Coordinates of C-alpha atoms in Angstrom, one line a residue:
X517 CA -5.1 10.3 37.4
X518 CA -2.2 12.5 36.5
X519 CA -3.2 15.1 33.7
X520 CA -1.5 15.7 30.6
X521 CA -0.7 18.7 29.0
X522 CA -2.9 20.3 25.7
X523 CA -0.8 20.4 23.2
X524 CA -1.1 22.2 19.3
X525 CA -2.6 20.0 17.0
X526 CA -0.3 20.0 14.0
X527 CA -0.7 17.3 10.5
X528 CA 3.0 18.7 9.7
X529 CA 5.2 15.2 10.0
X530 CA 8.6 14.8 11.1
X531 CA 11.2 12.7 8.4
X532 CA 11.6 10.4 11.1
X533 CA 9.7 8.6 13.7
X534 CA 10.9 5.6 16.4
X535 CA 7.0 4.0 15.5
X536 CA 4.5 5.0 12.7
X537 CA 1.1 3.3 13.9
X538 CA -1.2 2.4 11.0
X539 CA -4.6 3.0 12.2
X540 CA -6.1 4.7 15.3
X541 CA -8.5 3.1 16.6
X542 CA -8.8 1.5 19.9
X543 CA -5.3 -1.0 19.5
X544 CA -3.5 1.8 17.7
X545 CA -4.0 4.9 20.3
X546 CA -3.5 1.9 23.2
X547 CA -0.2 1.5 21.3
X548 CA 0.7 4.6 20.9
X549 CA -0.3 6.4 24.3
X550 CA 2.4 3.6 25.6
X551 CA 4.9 4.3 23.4
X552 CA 4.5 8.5 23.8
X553 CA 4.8 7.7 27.6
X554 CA 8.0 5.5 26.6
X555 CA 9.6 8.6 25.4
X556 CA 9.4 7.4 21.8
X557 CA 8.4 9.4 18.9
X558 CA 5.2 8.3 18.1
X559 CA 2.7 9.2 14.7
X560 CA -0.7 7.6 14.2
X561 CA -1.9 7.6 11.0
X562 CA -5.4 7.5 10.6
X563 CA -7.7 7.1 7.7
X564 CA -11.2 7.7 9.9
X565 CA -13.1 4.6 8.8
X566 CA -13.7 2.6 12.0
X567 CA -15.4 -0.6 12.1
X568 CA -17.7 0.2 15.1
X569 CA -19.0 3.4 13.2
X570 CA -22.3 2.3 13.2
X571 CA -22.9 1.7 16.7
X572 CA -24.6 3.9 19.0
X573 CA -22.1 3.4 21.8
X574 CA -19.3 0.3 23.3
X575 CA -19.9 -1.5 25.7
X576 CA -17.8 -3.8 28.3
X577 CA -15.5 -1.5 28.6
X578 CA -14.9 -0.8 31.8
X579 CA -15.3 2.6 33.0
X580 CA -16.3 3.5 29.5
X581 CA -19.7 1.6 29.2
X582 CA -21.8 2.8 26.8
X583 CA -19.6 5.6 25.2
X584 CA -20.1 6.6 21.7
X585 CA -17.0 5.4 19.5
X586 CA -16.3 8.7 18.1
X587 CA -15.8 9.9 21.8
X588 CA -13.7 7.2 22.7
X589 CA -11.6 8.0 19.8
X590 CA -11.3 11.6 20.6
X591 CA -10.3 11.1 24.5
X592 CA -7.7 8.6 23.0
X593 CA -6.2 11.2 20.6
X594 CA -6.2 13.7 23.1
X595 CA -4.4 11.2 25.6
X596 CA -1.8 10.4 23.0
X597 CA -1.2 14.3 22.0
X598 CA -0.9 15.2 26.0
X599 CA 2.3 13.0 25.6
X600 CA 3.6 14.4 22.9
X601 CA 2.6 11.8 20.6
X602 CA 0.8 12.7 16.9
X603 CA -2.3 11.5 15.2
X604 CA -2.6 12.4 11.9
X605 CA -5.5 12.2 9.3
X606 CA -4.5 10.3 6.2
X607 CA -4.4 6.9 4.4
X608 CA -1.0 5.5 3.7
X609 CA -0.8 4.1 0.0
X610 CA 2.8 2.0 0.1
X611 CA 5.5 0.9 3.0
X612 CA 8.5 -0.2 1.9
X613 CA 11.4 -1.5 3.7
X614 CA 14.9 0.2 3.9
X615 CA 18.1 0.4 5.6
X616 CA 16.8 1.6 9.0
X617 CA 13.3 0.5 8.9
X618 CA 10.6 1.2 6.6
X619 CA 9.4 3.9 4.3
X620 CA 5.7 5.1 4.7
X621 CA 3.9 7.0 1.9
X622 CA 0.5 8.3 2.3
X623 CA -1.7 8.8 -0.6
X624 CA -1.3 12.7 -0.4
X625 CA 2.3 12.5 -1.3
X626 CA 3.6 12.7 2.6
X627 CA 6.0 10.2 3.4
X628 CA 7.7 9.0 6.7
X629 CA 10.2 7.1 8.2
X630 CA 9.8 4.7 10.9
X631 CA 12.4 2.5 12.8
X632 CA 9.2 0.1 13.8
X633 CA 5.8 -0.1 12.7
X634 CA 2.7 -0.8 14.2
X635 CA 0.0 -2.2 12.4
X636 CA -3.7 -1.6 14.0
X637 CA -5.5 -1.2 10.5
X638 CA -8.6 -3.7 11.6
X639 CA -10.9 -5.3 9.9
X640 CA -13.6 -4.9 7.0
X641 CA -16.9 -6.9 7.5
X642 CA -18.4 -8.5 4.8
X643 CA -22.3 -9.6 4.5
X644 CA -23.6 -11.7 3.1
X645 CA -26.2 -10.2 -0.5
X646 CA -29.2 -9.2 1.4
X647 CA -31.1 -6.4 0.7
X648 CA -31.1 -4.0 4.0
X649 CA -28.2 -5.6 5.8
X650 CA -25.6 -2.6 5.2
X651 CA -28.1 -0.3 6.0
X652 CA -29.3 -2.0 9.1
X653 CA -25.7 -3.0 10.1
X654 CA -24.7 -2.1 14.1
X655 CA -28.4 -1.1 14.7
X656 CA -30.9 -4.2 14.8
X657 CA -28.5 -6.4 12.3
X658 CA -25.9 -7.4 14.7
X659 CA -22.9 -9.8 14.5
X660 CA -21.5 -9.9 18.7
X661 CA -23.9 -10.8 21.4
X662 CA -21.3 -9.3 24.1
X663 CA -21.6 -6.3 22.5
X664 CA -25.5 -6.0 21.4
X665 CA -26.7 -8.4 23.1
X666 CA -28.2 -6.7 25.9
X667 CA -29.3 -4.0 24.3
X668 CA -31.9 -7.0 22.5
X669 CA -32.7 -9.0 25.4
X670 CA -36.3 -10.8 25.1
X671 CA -36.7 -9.5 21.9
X672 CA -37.3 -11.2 18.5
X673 CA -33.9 -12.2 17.7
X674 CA -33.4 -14.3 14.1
X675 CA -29.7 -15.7 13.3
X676 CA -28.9 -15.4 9.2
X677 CA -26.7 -18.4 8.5
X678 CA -23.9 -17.5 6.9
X679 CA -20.7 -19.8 7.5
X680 CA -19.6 -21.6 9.6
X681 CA -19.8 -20.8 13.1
X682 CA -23.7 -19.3 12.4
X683 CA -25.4 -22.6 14.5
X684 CA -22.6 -21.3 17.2
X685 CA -23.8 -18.2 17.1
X686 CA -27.6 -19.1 17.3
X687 CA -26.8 -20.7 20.4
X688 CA -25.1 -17.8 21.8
X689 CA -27.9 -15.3 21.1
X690 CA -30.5 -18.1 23.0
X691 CA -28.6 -16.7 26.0
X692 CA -30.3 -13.2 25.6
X693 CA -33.6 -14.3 24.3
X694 CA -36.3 -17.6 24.5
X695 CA -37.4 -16.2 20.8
X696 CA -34.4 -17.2 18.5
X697 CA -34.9 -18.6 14.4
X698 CA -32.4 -19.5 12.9
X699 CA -32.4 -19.3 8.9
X700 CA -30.4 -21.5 7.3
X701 CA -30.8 -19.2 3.9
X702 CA -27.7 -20.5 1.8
X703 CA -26.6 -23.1 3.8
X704 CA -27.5 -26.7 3.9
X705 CA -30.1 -26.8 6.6
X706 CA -28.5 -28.2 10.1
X707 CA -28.3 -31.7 11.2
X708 CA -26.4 -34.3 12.9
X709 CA -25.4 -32.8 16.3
X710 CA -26.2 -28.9 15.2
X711 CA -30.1 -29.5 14.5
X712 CA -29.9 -31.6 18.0
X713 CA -28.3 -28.7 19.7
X714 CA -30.9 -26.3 17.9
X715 CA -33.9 -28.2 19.0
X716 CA -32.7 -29.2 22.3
X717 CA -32.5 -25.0 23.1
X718 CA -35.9 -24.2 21.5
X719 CA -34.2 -22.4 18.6
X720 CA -36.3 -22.9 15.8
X721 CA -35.2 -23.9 12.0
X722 CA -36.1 -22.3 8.9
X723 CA -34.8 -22.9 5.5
X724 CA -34.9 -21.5 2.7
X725 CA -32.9 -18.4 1.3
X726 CA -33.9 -14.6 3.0
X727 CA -34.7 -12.4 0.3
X728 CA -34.8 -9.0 1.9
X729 CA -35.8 -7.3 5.1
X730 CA -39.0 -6.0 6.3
X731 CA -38.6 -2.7 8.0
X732 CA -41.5 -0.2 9.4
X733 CA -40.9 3.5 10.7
X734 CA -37.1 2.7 10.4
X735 CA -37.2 -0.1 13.2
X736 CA -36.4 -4.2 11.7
X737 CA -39.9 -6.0 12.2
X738 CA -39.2 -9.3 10.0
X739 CA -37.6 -11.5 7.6
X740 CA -38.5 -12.1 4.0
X741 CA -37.8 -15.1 2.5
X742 CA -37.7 -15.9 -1.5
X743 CA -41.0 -17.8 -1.5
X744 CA -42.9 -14.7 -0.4
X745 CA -43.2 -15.5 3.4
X746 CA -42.3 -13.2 6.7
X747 CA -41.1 -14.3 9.9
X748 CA -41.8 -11.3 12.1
X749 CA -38.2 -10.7 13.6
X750 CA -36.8 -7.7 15.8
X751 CA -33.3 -8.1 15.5
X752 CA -30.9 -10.0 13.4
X753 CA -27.9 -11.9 14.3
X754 CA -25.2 -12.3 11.1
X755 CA -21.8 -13.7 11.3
X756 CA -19.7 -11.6 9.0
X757 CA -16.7 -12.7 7.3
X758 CA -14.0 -10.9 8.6
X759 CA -11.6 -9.7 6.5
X760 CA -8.1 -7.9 7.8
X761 CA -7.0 -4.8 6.0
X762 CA -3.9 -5.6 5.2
X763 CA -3.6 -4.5 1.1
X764 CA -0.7 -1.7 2.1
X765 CA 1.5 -4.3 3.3
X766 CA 2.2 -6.4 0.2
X767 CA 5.4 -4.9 -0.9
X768 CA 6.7 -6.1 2.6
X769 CA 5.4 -9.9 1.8
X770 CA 3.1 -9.3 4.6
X771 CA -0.2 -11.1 3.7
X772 CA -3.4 -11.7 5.4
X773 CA -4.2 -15.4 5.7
X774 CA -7.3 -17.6 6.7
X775 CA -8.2 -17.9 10.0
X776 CA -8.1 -21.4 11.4
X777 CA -11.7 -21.0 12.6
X778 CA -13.2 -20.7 8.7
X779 CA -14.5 -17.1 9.9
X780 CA -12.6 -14.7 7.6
X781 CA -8.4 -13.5 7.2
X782 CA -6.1 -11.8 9.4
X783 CA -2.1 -11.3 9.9
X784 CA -0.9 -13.7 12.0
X785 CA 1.4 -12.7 15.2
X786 CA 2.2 -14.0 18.1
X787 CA 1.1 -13.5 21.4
X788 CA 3.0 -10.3 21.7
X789 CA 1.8 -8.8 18.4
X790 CA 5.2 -9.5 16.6
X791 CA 4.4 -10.7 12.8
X792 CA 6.8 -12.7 10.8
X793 CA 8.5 -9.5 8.9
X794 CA 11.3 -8.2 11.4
X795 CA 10.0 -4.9 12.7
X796 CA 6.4 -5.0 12.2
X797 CA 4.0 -5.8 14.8
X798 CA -0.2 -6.1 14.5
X799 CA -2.7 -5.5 17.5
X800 CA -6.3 -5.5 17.4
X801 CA -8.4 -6.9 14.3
X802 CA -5.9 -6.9 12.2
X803 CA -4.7 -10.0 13.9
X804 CA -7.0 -11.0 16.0
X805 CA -10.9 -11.1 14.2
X806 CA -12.5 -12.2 17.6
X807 CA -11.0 -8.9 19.4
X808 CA -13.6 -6.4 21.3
X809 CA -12.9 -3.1 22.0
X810 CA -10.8 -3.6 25.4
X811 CA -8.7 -6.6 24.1
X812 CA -8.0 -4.7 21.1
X813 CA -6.2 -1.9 23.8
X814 CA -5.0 -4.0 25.7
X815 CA -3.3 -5.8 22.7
X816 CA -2.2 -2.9 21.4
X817 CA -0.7 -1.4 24.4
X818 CA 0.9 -5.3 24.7
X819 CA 2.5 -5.0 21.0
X820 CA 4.0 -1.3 22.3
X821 CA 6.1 -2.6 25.2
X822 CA 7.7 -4.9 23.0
X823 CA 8.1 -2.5 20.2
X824 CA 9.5 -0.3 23.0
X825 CA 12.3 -3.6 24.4
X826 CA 13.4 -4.3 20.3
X827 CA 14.6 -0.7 20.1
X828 CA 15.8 -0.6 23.5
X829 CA 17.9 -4.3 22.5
X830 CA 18.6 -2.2 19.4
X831 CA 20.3 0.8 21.2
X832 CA 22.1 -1.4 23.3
X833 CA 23.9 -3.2 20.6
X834 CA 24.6 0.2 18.8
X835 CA 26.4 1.8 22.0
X836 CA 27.9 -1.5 23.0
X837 CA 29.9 -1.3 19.2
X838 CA 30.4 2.2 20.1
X839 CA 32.2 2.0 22.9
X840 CA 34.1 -1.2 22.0
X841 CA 35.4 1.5 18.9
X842 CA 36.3 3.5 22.0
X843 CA 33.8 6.3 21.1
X844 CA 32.6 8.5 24.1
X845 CA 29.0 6.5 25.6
X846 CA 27.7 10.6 26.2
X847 CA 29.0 12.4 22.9
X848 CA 27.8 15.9 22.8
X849 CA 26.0 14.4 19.2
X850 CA 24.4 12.0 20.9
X851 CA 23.1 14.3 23.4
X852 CA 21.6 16.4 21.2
X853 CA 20.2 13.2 19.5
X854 CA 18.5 11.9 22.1
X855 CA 17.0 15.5 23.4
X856 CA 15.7 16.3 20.0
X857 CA 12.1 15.8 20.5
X858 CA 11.1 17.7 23.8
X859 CA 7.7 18.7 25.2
X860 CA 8.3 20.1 28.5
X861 CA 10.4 18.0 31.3
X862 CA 9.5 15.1 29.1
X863 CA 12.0 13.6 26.6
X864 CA 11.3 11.7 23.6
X865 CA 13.3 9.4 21.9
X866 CA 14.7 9.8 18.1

């Protein structure tokens, strides 16, 4: 592992940047740690509300299991910084688009400019109206069995129907445990093929709408429903609705949509990140609800090579007009263009 220099930790922005990331978590700093190591000029711009806040640590991540999210974060800044890359605190209020790419305005009154942007904003979960699920949420209410699910195993586990993949889930969660309920609280109760699935795994049924939690000595020991009763319960399973943060990116007709799976909104993209405005690409939540921890990075890390190839196919067109005008390909302007963001031996681009 090659080791990268400590660098002064500065919020001062530049006017300009090649890529303004929106959001630092783990698709963001992926992005931008390739980009720094591209030689681009590279700011994240981070408002410090990530999704996985609640959770004592990630796991599947490989060669990372278990670490605590705010450490993860911190190791990623520091890797992005040791290339000469910035992460800034903040919350950007409006981008607009304008000759040579777009204009970013935080809500302190800082603005940027940025040739490409990078959109790794994430997602916001919503729960259902149940007394004690906020509160509980990333502890014993949980929404991923890859990410909780071992850390339940054999335990009490109850499923809070919500929408429509819950009876999915259900089933998923039987994996970790023989002891799974599922509540069908607002929903009609399942039937058909679900309550034959349900049955035919050992998962048992119970309707009626869940009024609150029980908890004791700050631990999750049942379920509440409205006529009174408690089904003793260690853990809860909810399927959130998943909605992308997208609100900043109006002005640019950039829109979340529903996701063709019923389970919340997000910005569509293509496989490489790249959205349907020119110049803007998404990676991690934002785009992709289902994404853990890893795929987010590696997504965002994805979207940065081809942010990296459109202003290199960029570039190219610029010099090829230049030197069919019969300008110099190496004028002392573009020299010092090109060298004007140094750290070290290591060049930046503009």
């Amino acid at each position: 592992m090659v080791a990268v220099e400590v660098v002064e930790v500065t919020d001062e922005l530049k006017n300009t940047y090649d890529v303004v990331v929106i959001g630092g978590g783990a698709a963001g700093l992926s992005g931008a740690l390739m980009l720094t190591r591209a030689r681009r000029s590279v700011v994240v711009i981070d408002a410090g509300a990530p999704r996985n806040t609640p959770a004592s640590g990630v796991h599947g991540l490989l060669a990372r299991e278990g670490i605590g999210p705010a450490e993860l974060v911190e190791r990623g800044r520091a890797e992005v910084r040791g290339y000469g890359g910035q992460v800034v605190s903040g919350e950007v209020g409006t981008v607009a688009r304008e000759e040579a790419g777009f204009q970013v305005a935080l809500t302190d009154g800082r603005s940027v400019h940025a040739r490409r942007l990078l959109l790794a904003t994430g997602l916001v979960d919503e729960l259902p109206d149940v007394p004690g699920l906020r509160s509980r949420w990333g502890r014993d209410v949980v929404h991923c069995p890859y990410c909780h699910g071992w850390e339940i195993r054999d335990q009490a586990i109850g499923v809070l129907g919500s929408g429509p993949l819950s009876v999915h889930q259900a089933l998923l969660f039987r994996q970790w445990s023989d002891d799974v309920t599922f509540f069908s609280h607002t929903l009609p109760s399942p039937a058909g093929e679900e309550a034959e699935q349900l049955a035919a795994r050992g998962i048992r049924v119970v309707d009626g709408e869940v009024a609150s939690l029980e908890i004791v000595d700050d631990r999750l020991v049942g379920v509440r429903l409205t006529d009174g009763s408690v089904v003793k319960r260690e853990a809860l399973a909810v399927a959130s609705r998943m909605v992308a943060r997208t609100g900043l990116l109006s002005a640019l007709g950039l829109r979340a949509v529903e996701h063709p799976s019923g389970a919340g909104e997000h910005i569509p993209s293509d496989a490489t990140g790249r959205t349907e405005v020119p110049g803007v690409w998404a990676a991690g939540n934002v785009t992709d609800l289902a994404a853990q921890v890893g795929g987010a990075a590696a997504a965002g890390a994805a979207a940065a090579a081809q942010i990296n190839a459109d202003l290199i196919a960029e570039e190219t067109r610029q010099a090829v007009a230049a030197r069919a005008r019969g300008a110099a390909p190496f004028s002392a302007e573009l020299e010092s263009r090109v060298c004007e963001a140094v750290l070290g031996d290591r060049r930046h681009g503009l």
